[in-house]
Coordinates of C-alpha atoms in Angstrom, one line a residue:
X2 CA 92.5 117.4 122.7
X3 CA 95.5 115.5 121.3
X4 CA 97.8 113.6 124.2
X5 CA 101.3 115.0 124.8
X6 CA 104.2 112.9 126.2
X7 CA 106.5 113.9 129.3
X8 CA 109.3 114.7 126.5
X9 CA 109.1 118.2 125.5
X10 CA 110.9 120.5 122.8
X11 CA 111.3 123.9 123.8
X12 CA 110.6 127.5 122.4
X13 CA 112.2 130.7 123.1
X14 CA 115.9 131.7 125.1
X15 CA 117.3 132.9 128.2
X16 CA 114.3 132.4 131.1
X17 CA 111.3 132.5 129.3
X18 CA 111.3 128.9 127.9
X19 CA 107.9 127.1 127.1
X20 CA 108.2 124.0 126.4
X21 CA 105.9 122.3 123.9
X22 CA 105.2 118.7 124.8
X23 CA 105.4 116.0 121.6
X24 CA 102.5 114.4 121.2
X25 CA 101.7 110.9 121.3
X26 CA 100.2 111.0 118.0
X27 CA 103.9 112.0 116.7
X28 CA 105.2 109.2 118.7
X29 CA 102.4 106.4 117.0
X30 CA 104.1 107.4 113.2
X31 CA 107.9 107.5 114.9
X32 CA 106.4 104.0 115.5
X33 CA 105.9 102.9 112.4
X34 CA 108.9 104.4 111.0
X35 CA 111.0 102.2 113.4
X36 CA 109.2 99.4 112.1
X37 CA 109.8 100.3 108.9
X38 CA 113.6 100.3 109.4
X39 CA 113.7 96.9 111.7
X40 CA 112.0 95.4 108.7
X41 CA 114.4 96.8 106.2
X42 CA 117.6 95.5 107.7
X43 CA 115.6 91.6 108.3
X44 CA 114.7 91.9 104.3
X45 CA 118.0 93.8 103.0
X46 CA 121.7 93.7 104.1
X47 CA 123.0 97.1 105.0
X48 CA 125.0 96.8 101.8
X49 CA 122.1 95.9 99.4
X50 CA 119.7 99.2 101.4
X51 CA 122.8 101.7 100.8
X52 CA 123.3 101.3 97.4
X53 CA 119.5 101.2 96.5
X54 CA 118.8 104.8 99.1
X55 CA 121.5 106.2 96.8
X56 CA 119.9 104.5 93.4
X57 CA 116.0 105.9 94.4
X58 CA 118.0 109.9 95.3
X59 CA 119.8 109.6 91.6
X60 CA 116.8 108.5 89.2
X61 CA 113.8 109.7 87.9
X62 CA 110.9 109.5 89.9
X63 CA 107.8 109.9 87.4
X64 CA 104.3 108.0 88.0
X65 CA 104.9 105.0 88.0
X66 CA 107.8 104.1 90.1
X67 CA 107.8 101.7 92.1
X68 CA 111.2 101.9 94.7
X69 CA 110.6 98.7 95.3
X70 CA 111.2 97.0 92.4
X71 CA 114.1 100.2 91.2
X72 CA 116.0 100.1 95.0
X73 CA 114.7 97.2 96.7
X74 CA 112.2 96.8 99.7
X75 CA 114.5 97.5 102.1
X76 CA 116.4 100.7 100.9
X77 CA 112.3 101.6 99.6
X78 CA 111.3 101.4 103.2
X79 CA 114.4 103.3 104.6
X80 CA 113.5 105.9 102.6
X81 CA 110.3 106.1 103.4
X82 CA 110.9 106.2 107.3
X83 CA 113.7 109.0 106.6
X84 CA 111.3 111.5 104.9
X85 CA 108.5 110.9 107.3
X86 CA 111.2 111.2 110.6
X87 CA 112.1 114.7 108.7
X88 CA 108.6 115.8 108.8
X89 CA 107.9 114.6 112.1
X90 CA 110.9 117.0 113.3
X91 CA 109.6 119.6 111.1
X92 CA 106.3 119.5 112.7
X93 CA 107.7 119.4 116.5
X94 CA 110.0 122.4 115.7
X95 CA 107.2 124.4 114.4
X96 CA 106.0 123.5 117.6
X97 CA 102.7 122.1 115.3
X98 CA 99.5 120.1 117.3
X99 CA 98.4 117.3 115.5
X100 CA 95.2 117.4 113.8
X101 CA 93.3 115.1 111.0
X102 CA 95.3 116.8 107.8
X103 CA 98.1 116.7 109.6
X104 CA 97.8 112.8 110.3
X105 CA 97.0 112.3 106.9
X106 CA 100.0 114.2 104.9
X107 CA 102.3 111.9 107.3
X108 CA 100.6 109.1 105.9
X109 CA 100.5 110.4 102.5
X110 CA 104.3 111.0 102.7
X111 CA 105.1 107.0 104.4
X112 CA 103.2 106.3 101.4
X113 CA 104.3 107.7 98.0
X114 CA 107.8 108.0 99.8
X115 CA 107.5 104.0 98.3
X116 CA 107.0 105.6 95.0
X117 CA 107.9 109.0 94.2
X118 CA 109.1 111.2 96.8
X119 CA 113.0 111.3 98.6
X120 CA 115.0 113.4 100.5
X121 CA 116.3 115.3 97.2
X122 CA 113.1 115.8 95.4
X123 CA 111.0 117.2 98.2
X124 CA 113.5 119.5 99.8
X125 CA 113.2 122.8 97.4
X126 CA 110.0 122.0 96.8
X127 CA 109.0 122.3 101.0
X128 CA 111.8 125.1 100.7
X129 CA 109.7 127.1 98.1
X130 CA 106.6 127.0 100.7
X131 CA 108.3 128.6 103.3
X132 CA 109.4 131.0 101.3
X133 CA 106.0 131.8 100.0
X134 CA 105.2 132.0 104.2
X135 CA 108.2 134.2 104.7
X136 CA 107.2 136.9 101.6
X137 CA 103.2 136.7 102.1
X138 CA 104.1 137.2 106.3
X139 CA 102.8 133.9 107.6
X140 CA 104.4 131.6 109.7
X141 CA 105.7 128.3 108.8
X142 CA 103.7 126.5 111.1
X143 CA 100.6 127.4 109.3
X144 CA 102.0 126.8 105.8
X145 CA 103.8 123.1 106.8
X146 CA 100.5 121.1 105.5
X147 CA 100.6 122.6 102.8
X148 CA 104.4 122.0 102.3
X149 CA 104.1 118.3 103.2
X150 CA 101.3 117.8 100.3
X151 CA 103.3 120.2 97.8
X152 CA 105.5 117.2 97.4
X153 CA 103.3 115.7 95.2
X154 CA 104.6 117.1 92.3
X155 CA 108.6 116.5 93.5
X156 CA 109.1 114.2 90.4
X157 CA 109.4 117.6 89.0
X158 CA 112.2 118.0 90.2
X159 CA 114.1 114.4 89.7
X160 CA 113.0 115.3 86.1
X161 CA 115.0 117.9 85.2
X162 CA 117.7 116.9 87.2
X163 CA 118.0 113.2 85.4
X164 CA 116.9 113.9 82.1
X165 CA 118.0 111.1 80.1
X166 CA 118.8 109.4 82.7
X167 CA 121.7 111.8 83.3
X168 CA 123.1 114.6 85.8
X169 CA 125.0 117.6 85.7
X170 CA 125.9 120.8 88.1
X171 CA 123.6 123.1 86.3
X172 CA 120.7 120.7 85.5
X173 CA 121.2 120.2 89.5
X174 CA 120.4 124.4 89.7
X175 CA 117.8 124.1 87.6
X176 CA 116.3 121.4 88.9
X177 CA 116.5 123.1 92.4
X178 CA 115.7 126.3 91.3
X179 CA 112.2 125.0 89.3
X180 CA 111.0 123.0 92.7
X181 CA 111.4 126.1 94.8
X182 CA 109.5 128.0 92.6
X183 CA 106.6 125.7 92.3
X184 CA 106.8 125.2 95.7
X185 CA 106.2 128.8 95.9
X186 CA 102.9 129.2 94.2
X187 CA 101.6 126.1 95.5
X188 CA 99.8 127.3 98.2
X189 CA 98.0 129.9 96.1
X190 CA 96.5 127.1 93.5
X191 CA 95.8 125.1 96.4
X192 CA 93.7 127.3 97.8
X193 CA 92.2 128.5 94.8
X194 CA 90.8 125.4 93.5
X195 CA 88.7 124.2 96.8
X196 CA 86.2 126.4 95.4
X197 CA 86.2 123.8 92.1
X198 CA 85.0 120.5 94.3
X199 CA 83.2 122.7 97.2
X200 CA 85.6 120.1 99.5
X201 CA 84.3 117.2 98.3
X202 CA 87.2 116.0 97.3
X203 CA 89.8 115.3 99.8
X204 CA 92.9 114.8 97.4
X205 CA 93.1 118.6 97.3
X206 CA 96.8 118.8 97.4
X207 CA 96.4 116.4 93.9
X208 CA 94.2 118.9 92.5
X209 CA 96.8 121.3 93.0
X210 CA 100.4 119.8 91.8
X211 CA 97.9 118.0 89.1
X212 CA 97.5 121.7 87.3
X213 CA 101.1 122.7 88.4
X214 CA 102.6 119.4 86.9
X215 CA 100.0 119.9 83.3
X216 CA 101.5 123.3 83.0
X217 CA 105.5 122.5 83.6
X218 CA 104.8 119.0 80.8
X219 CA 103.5 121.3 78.4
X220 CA 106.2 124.0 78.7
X221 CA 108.9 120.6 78.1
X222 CA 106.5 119.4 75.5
X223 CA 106.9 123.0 73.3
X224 CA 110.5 123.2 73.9
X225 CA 111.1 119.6 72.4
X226 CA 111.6 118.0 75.6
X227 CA 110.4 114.3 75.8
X228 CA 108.8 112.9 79.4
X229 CA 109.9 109.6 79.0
X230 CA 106.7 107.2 80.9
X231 CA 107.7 104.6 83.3
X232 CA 105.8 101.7 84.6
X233 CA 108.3 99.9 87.3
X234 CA 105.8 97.7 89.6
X235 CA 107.0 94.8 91.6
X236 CA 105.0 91.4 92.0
X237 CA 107.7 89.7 94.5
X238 CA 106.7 90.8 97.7
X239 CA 102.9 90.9 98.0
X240 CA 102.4 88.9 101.2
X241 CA 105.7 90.8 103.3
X242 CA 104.1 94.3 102.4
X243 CA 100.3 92.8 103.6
X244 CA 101.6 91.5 107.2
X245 CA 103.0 94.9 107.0
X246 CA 100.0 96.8 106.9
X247 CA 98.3 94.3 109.2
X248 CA 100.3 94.7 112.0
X249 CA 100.5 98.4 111.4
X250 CA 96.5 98.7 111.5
X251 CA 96.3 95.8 114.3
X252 CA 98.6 98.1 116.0
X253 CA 96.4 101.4 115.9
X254 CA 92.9 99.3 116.6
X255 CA 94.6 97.8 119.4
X256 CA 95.8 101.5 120.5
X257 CA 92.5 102.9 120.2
X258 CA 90.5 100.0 122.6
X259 CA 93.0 100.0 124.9
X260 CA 92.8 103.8 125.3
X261 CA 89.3 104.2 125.5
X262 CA 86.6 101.6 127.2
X263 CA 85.1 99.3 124.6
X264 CA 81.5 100.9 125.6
X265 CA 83.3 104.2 124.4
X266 CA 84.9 103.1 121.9
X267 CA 81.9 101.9 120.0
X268 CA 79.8 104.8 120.4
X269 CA 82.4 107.1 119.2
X270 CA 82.8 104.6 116.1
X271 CA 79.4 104.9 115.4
X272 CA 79.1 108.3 115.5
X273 CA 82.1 108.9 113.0
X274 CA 80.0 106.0 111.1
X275 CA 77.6 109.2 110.5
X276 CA 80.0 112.1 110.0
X277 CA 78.8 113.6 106.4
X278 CA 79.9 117.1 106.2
X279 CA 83.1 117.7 104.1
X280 CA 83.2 120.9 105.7
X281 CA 83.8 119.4 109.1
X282 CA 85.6 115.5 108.7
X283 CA 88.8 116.2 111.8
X284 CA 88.3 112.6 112.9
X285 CA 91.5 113.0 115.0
X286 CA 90.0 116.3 117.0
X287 CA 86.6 114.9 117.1
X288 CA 87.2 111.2 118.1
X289 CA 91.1 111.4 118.9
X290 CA 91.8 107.7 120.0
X291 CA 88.9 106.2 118.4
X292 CA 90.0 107.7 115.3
X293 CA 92.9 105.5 115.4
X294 CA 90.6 102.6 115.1
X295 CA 89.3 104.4 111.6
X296 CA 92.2 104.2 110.6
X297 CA 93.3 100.9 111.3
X298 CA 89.9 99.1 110.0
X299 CA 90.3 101.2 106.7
X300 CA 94.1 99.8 106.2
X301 CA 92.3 96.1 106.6
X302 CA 89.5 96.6 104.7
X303 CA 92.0 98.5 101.7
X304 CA 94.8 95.5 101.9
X305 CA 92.0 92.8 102.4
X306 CA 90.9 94.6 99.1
X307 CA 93.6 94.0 97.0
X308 CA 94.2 90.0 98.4
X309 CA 90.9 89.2 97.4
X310 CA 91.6 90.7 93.9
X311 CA 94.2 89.2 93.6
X312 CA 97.0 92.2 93.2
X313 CA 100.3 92.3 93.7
X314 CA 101.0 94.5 96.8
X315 CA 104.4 96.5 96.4
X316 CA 105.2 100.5 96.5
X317 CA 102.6 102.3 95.0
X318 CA 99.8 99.9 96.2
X319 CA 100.6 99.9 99.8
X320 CA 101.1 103.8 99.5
X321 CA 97.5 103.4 98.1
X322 CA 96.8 101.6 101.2
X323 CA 98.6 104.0 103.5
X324 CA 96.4 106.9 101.6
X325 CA 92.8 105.6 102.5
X326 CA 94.4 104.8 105.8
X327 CA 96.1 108.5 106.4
X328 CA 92.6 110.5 105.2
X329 CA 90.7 108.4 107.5
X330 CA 91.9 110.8 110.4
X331 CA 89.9 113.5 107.9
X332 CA 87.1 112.1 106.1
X333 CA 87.1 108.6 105.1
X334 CA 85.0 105.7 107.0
X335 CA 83.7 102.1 105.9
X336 CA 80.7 103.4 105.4
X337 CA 81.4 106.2 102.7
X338 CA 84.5 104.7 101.1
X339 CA 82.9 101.0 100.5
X340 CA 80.1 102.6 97.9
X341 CA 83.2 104.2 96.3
X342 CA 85.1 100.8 95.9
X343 CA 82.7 99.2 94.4
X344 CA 81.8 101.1 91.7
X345 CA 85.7 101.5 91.1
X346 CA 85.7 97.7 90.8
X347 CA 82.8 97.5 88.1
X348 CA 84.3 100.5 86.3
X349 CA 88.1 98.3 86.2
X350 CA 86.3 95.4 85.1
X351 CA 84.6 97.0 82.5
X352 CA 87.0 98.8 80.9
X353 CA 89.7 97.4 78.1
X354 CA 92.7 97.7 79.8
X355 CA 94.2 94.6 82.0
X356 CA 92.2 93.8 84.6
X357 CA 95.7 94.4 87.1
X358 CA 96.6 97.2 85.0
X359 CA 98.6 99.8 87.5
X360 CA 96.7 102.2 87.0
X361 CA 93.3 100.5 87.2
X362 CA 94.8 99.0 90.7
X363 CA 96.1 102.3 92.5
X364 CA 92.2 103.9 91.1
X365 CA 90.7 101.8 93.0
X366 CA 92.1 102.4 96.3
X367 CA 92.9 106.2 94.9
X368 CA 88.7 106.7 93.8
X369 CA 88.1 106.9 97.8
X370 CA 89.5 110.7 97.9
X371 CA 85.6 111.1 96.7
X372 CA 84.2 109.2 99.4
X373 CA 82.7 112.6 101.0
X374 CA 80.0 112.3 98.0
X375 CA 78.7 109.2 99.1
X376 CA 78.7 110.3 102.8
X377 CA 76.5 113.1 102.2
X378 CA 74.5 112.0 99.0
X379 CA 73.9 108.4 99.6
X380 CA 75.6 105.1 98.5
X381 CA 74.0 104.9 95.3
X382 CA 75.9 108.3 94.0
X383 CA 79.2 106.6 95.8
X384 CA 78.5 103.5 93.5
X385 CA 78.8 105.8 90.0
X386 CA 81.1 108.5 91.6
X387 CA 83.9 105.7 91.6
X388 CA 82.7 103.8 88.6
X389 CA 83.5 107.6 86.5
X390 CA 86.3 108.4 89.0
X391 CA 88.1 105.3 87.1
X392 CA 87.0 106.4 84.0
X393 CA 89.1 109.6 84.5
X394 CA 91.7 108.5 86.4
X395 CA 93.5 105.6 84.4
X396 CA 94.1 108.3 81.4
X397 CA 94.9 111.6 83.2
X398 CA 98.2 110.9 84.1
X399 CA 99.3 110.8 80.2
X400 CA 98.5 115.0 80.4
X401 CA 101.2 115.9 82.9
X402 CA 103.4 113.3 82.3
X403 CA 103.3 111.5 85.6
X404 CA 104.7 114.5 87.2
X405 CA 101.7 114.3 89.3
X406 CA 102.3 111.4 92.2
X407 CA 98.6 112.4 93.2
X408 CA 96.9 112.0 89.9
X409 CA 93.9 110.4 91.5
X410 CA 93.2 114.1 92.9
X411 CA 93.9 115.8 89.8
X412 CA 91.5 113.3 88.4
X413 CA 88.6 113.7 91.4
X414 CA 88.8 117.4 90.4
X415 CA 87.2 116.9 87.2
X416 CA 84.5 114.1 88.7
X417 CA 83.6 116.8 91.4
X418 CA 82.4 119.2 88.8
X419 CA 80.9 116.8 87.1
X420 CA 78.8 114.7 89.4
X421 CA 78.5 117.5 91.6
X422 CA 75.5 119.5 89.5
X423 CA 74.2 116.2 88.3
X424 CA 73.5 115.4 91.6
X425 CA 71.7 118.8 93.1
X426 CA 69.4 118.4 89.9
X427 CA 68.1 114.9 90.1
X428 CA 68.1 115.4 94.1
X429 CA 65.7 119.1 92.9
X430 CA 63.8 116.8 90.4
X431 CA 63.2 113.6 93.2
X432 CA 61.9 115.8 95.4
X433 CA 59.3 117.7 92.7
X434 CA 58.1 114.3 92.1
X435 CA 57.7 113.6 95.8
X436 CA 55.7 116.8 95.9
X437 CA 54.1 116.3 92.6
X438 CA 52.9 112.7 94.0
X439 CA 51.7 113.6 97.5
X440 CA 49.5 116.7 95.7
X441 CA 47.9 113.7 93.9
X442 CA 47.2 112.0 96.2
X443 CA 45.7 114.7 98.5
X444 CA 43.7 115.6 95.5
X445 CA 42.2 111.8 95.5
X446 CA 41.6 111.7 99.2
X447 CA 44.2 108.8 99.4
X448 CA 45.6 111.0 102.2

């Protein structure tokens, strides 16, 4: 079970109060949100991080910007902390245990806060989810996943809002207005289409605002309305960003040994080694502490990665980085993600776009949202799943306009039913063969 700190929040009035106690696992990302502040204000005066949170709340946030390169890294990494402090308090008031979604939609929000999501753009849409909770009778504290990962599509939002780079009181309605309601149906699509990739894909929330975001371009498309691309990435801060994640992934290794016995922590790493059932990934319930080493050799194994390709490490790379880190609390292990990489890498050198393209960078940390395929069909399939993931990915995000932050689901949703079927057929044929073979040779008394 989770560990719970002595602090407590409490539940209920007059006499009857139970008090819920915070869990340490609460207290490891409140962790790296201090960090994240400490190292704003030692890169960025308090002058130069207030005018660039303002800048990142006022302009448009479509795939791909980078609030590093827009705001600057320090009012980019205040930002991120914020959001992630506001779902932290989110979670503890909805009195919420931690689990491996959970862990990984924090993650999933310290990264693409770098690059996509704020304060402004994510509120109506998280507003529109507990509304759907409120009219549908569920409580919030089973809908707040799914309002943490609805923020994907908050560029939405900043769209309509700053059209043309401008901003008026009722483009501010409307804006607010839109992200409640597709904050609203989220949970339904998001539901729905788990049935597409049977779970094998673990971007499911991508899936999701990738078909919400397709459907809101194309209504701006008919009416005339231009979604302007951007491609701000930032080159200057490569090696700050990579001692970064080091020390955050140290941090979390070190965590994990010293709250387990080496002995202990090994066999439990080598048992989540084997984990293949997309149906059943919770790292964090299964293996709580040694989870957290998961996570941290996945950060250094993603940012080693990138050095040795030599790209640039800014906002949307280290939120690509904080991605394979966050879902390996649910699902992602060296073992399955590695076979993934790879044949991401082949498929970026093969193709004819720059070699440190954007896109082709983020798809190859971004392909490992399929890395369930290679845990349960073998490395080989892991090897072509990410060579087509990239395939897909480096394109898709010209249908919806980068309204999508997690395109790489969107994209994993049409690998899924591809590769999916391809595989249960040649896996059917291999084993006729097998039969076909050991009949022969039964028949000529080899056996």
């Amino acid at each position: 079970m989770p560990q719970s700190s002595s602090l407590t929040a409490f539940e209920g009035s007059g006499e009857n109060i139970v008090p819920f106690k915070i869990p340490v696992d609460y207290y490891i990302m409140f962790g790296i949100c201090v960090l994240f502040i400490i190292t704003a204000f030692i890169f960025d005066t308090p002058v130069q991080i207030f005018h660039g949170y303002i800048l990142i709340h006022t302009s448009r946030s479509v795939l791909i910007t980078d609030y590093i390169e827009l705001a600057g890294i320090g009012a980019a990494l205040i930002n991120s902390a914020i959001l992630v402090i506001f779902n932290l308090l989110i979670l503890i008031v909805n009195k919420r245990e931690p689990n491996g979604k959970i862990i990984a939609a924090l993650f999933l929000t310290i990264g693409f806060s770098l690059f996509g999501k704020n304060m402004f753009n994510t509120i109506p849409i998280m507003a529109g989810v507990w509304l759907y909770g409120r009219v549908s009778g569920k409580k919030f504290s089973e809908m707040v996943v799914f309002a943490m990962v609805s923020t994907t599509i908050a560029p939405i939002v900043s769209e309509v809002a700053f059209l043309n780079d401008s901003f008026s009181i009722p483009r501010f309605v409307a804006a607010y207005g839109i992200g409640v309601f597709v904050g609203f149906i989220f949970p339904v699509i998001a539901d729905y289409v788990q049935g597409m990739h049977n779970f094998y894909c673990l971007y499911n929330g991508g899936i999701a605002g990738g078909f919400i975001a397709t459907m809101f371009a194309g209504f701006l498309r008919s009416v005339g309305v231009e979604i302007i691309p951007k491609n701000l990435w930032d080159t200057q801060h490569t090696m700050k960003l990579a001692i970064i994640a080091y020390v955050i992934a140290a941090s979390l290794i070190i965590y994990g040994l010293v709250t387990e016995s080496l002995k202990t922590a090994v066999k439990k790493y080598v048992e989540l080694l084997k984990e293949h059932d997309p149906y059943d990934n919770d790292y964090l319930t299964k293996y709580h502490n040694t989870c957290y080493i998961n996570i941290g050799i996945m950060c250094i194994v993603s940012t080693t990665v990138m050095l040795l390709l030599g790209k640039a490490i800014n906002g949307p790379v280290l939120g690509g980085i904080f991605t394979v880190s966050g879902f390996a609390a649910c699902g992602k292990n060296i073992r399955n993600a590695i076979p993934i990489i790879i044949g991401a890498i082949i498929a970026v050198y093969l193709n004819h776009l720059a070699f440190d393209a954007s896109v082709n960078t983020l798809a190859i940390l971004f392909s490992t949202g399929m890395a369930p395929i290679a845990g349960k069909y073998g490395w080989h399939w892991g090897i072509i799943t990410g060579f087509l993931h990239v395939s897909v990915a480096v394109f898709i995000g010209d249908i919806n306009g980068g309204l999508n932050l997690y395109n790489n689901g969107f994209a994993g949703s049409f690998i899924s039913v591809l590769i999916l079927p391809i595989i249960i057929v040649f896996k059917t044929l291999y084993t006729k063969l097998k039969s076909e073979i050991l009949k022969y040779k039964i028949y000529k008394g080899k056996i």
